[in-house]
Amino acid sequence: MDQRGIDLTVFSPRASFMAHHIGDESTSIRWARICNDLIARVAELFPERFAPAAMLPQSPGADPAGCLPELRRAVEDLGAVAINLNPAPSGGLWDSPPLTDRSWYPIYEAMCEYDIPAMVHVSTSVNPAFHTTGSHYLNADTTASCS
């Protein structure tokens, strides 16, 4: 970081390993808690270098409002300064409502309440038509910026 002139990194779980498409909503909740605890631990060990960003326990077909308990825990208890928000928790099947849908509003309202940003970022793709990096990530960025 010193060689690159970087003072502080907002540190989050690796997008591909958020794995929202694996398991069900309870799996996503457990996995998000584990990942967020680990990210917070790194930030606790090196507070002058890392600020934690949290993943949300998103799951295909689940109401985005179900992510609020972990979002609140991450901000209030773990010191998260941002969140990762996946517009396609199905792993590239793109069957979730668009980010403009009212179902996302509870997350946006919590973001406003806590004054935190979201990094809109998908996890890996299980859709063979979309290479994770070469296509799926680009589709997500375009989807988010055009919503």
CSV table of C-alpha atoms in Angstrom, one decimal:
chain,number,residue,atom,x,y,z
A,1,MET,CA,0.0,0.0,0.0
A,2,ASP,CA,2.8,2.4,0.8
A,3,GLN,CA,4.5,1.7,-2.5
A,4,ARG,CA,1.3,2.6,-4.3
A,5,GLY,CA,0.5,5.6,-2.2
A,6,ILE,CA,-2.6,4.1,-0.7
A,7,ASP,CA,-3.5,5.2,2.8
A,8,LEU,CA,-6.7,3.3,3.5
A,9,THR,CA,-8.6,0.5,1.7
A,10,VAL,CA,-12.3,-0.1,2.0
A,11,PHE,CA,-12.1,-3.9,2.5
A,12,SER,CA,-15.0,-6.2,1.6
A,13,PRO,CA,-15.5,-9.9,1.0
A,14,ARG,CA,-14.4,-11.0,-2.5
A,15,ALA,CA,-17.4,-10.6,-4.8
A,16,SER,CA,-17.1,-14.0,-6.5
A,17,PHE,CA,-17.1,-15.7,-3.1
A,18,MET,CA,-20.2,-13.9,-1.8
A,19,ALA,CA,-21.9,-16.9,-3.4
A,20,HIS,CA,-25.5,-15.7,-3.0
A,21,HIS,CA,-26.7,-18.4,-5.3
A,22,ILE,CA,-25.5,-21.3,-3.1
A,23,GLY,CA,-27.9,-22.7,-0.5
A,24,ASP,CA,-30.9,-20.9,0.7
A,25,GLU,CA,-31.6,-17.7,2.7
A,26,SER,CA,-30.4,-19.3,6.0
A,27,THR,CA,-27.1,-20.3,4.3
A,28,SER,CA,-26.7,-16.7,3.0
A,29,ILE,CA,-27.3,-15.3,6.5
A,30,ARG,CA,-24.7,-17.6,8.1
A,31,TRP,CA,-22.1,-17.0,5.3
A,32,ALA,CA,-22.6,-13.2,5.4
A,33,ARG,CA,-22.0,-13.2,9.2
A,34,ILE,CA,-18.9,-15.2,8.9
A,35,CYS,CA,-17.4,-13.1,6.1
A,36,ASN,CA,-18.4,-9.8,7.7
A,37,ASP,CA,-16.8,-10.9,11.0
A,38,LEU,CA,-13.6,-11.8,9.2
A,39,ILE,CA,-13.5,-8.5,7.4
A,40,ALA,CA,-14.1,-6.6,10.6
A,41,ARG,CA,-11.3,-8.6,12.3
A,42,VAL,CA,-8.8,-7.5,9.7
A,43,ALA,CA,-10.0,-3.9,10.1
A,44,GLU,CA,-9.7,-4.2,13.8
A,45,LEU,CA,-6.1,-5.5,13.5
A,46,PHE,CA,-5.1,-2.8,11.0
A,47,PRO,CA,-7.4,0.1,11.6
A,48,GLU,CA,-5.2,2.7,9.9
A,49,ARG,CA,-5.2,0.5,6.7
A,50,PHE,CA,-8.6,-1.1,6.4
A,51,ALA,CA,-12.2,0.1,6.8
A,52,PRO,CA,-14.8,-2.7,6.6
A,53,ALA,CA,-17.5,-3.0,4.0
A,54,ALA,CA,-20.1,-5.7,4.5
A,55,MET,CA,-21.7,-8.2,2.2
A,56,LEU,CA,-25.5,-8.7,2.5
A,57,PRO,CA,-27.1,-12.1,3.0
A,58,GLN,CA,-28.9,-12.0,-0.3
A,59,SER,CA,-30.5,-15.1,-1.7
A,60,PRO,CA,-32.4,-15.8,-4.9
A,61,GLY,CA,-36.1,-15.1,-4.5
A,62,ALA,CA,-35.7,-13.6,-1.0
A,63,ASP,CA,-37.0,-10.2,-0.1
A,64,PRO,CA,-34.1,-7.7,0.1
A,65,ALA,CA,-35.5,-6.4,3.4
A,66,GLY,CA,-34.4,-9.7,4.9
A,67,CYS,CA,-30.8,-8.3,4.7
A,68,LEU,CA,-31.5,-5.4,7.1
A,69,PRO,CA,-30.6,-7.3,10.3
A,70,GLU,CA,-27.1,-8.1,8.9
A,71,LEU,CA,-26.7,-4.6,7.4
A,72,ARG,CA,-27.5,-3.0,10.8
A,73,ARG,CA,-25.2,-5.5,12.7
A,74,ALA,CA,-22.4,-4.8,10.3
A,75,VAL,CA,-22.7,-1.0,10.6
A,76,GLU,CA,-23.5,-0.8,14.3
A,77,ASP,CA,-21.4,-3.6,15.7
A,78,LEU,CA,-18.6,-4.1,13.2
A,79,GLY,CA,-18.1,-0.6,12.0
A,80,ALA,CA,-18.9,-1.2,8.3
A,81,VAL,CA,-18.6,2.0,6.2
A,82,ALA,CA,-20.1,0.5,3.0
A,83,ILE,CA,-22.0,-2.5,1.7
A,84,ASN,CA,-21.8,-4.7,-1.4
A,85,LEU,CA,-25.2,-4.9,-3.1
A,86,ASN,CA,-25.8,-7.7,-5.6
A,87,PRO,CA,-28.4,-7.0,-8.3
A,88,ALA,CA,-28.5,-10.6,-9.4
A,89,PRO,CA,-28.2,-13.0,-6.3
A,90,SER,CA,-29.3,-15.9,-8.5
A,91,GLY,CA,-25.8,-16.2,-9.9
A,92,GLY,CA,-26.4,-14.7,-13.3
A,93,LEU,CA,-29.9,-15.9,-14.1
A,94,TRP,CA,-31.1,-12.2,-13.7
A,95,ASP,CA,-34.5,-13.1,-12.3
A,96,SER,CA,-34.5,-10.5,-9.5
A,97,PRO,CA,-36.4,-7.3,-9.7
A,98,PRO,CA,-34.4,-4.4,-11.1
A,99,LEU,CA,-32.7,-2.1,-8.6
A,100,THR,CA,-35.4,0.5,-9.3
A,101,ASP,CA,-38.1,-1.9,-7.8
A,102,ARG,CA,-39.6,-0.8,-4.5
A,103,SER,CA,-38.5,-4.1,-2.9
A,104,TRP,CA,-35.0,-2.6,-2.7
A,105,TYR,CA,-36.1,0.5,-1.0
A,106,PRO,CA,-35.6,-0.8,2.6
A,107,ILE,CA,-31.9,-1.3,1.8
A,108,TYR,CA,-31.7,2.2,0.3
A,109,GLU,CA,-33.4,3.7,3.3
A,110,ALA,CA,-31.0,2.0,5.7
A,111,MET,CA,-28.1,3.3,3.5
A,112,CYS,CA,-29.5,6.8,3.9
A,113,GLU,CA,-30.0,6.3,7.6
A,114,TYR,CA,-26.4,5.2,8.1
A,115,ASP,CA,-25.0,7.5,5.4
A,116,ILE,CA,-23.1,4.6,3.7
A,117,PRO,CA,-22.6,3.8,0.0
A,118,ALA,CA,-23.1,0.6,-1.8
A,119,MET,CA,-20.7,-1.0,-4.2
A,120,VAL,CA,-23.1,-2.7,-6.7
A,121,HIS,CA,-21.3,-5.9,-7.5
A,122,VAL,CA,-22.5,-9.4,-8.5
A,123,SER,CA,-21.1,-12.6,-7.3
A,124,THR,CA,-20.0,-15.4,-9.6
A,125,SER,CA,-22.1,-16.6,-12.6
A,126,VAL,CA,-23.6,-20.0,-12.8
A,127,ASN,CA,-25.1,-19.1,-16.2
A,128,PRO,CA,-22.9,-20.7,-18.9
A,129,ALA,CA,-23.8,-17.9,-21.3
A,130,PHE,CA,-22.0,-15.3,-19.1
A,131,HIS,CA,-18.3,-15.5,-18.1
A,132,THR,CA,-18.1,-14.1,-14.6
A,133,THR,CA,-15.5,-11.4,-15.3
A,134,GLY,CA,-15.7,-11.0,-19.1
A,135,SER,CA,-19.5,-10.6,-19.3
A,136,HIS,CA,-21.4,-11.0,-16.0
A,137,TYR,CA,-19.6,-8.2,-14.1
A,138,LEU,CA,-20.0,-5.9,-17.2
A,139,ASN,CA,-23.7,-6.7,-17.4
A,140,ALA,CA,-24.1,-5.9,-13.7
A,141,ASP,CA,-22.3,-2.6,-14.0
A,142,THR,CA,-24.4,-1.6,-17.0
A,143,THR,CA,-27.6,-2.7,-15.3
A,144,ALA,CA,-26.8,-0.7,-12.2
A,145,SER,CA,-25.9,2.5,-14.1
A,146,CYS,CA,-28.9,2.3,-16.4
A,147,SER,CA,-31.5,1.5,-13.7
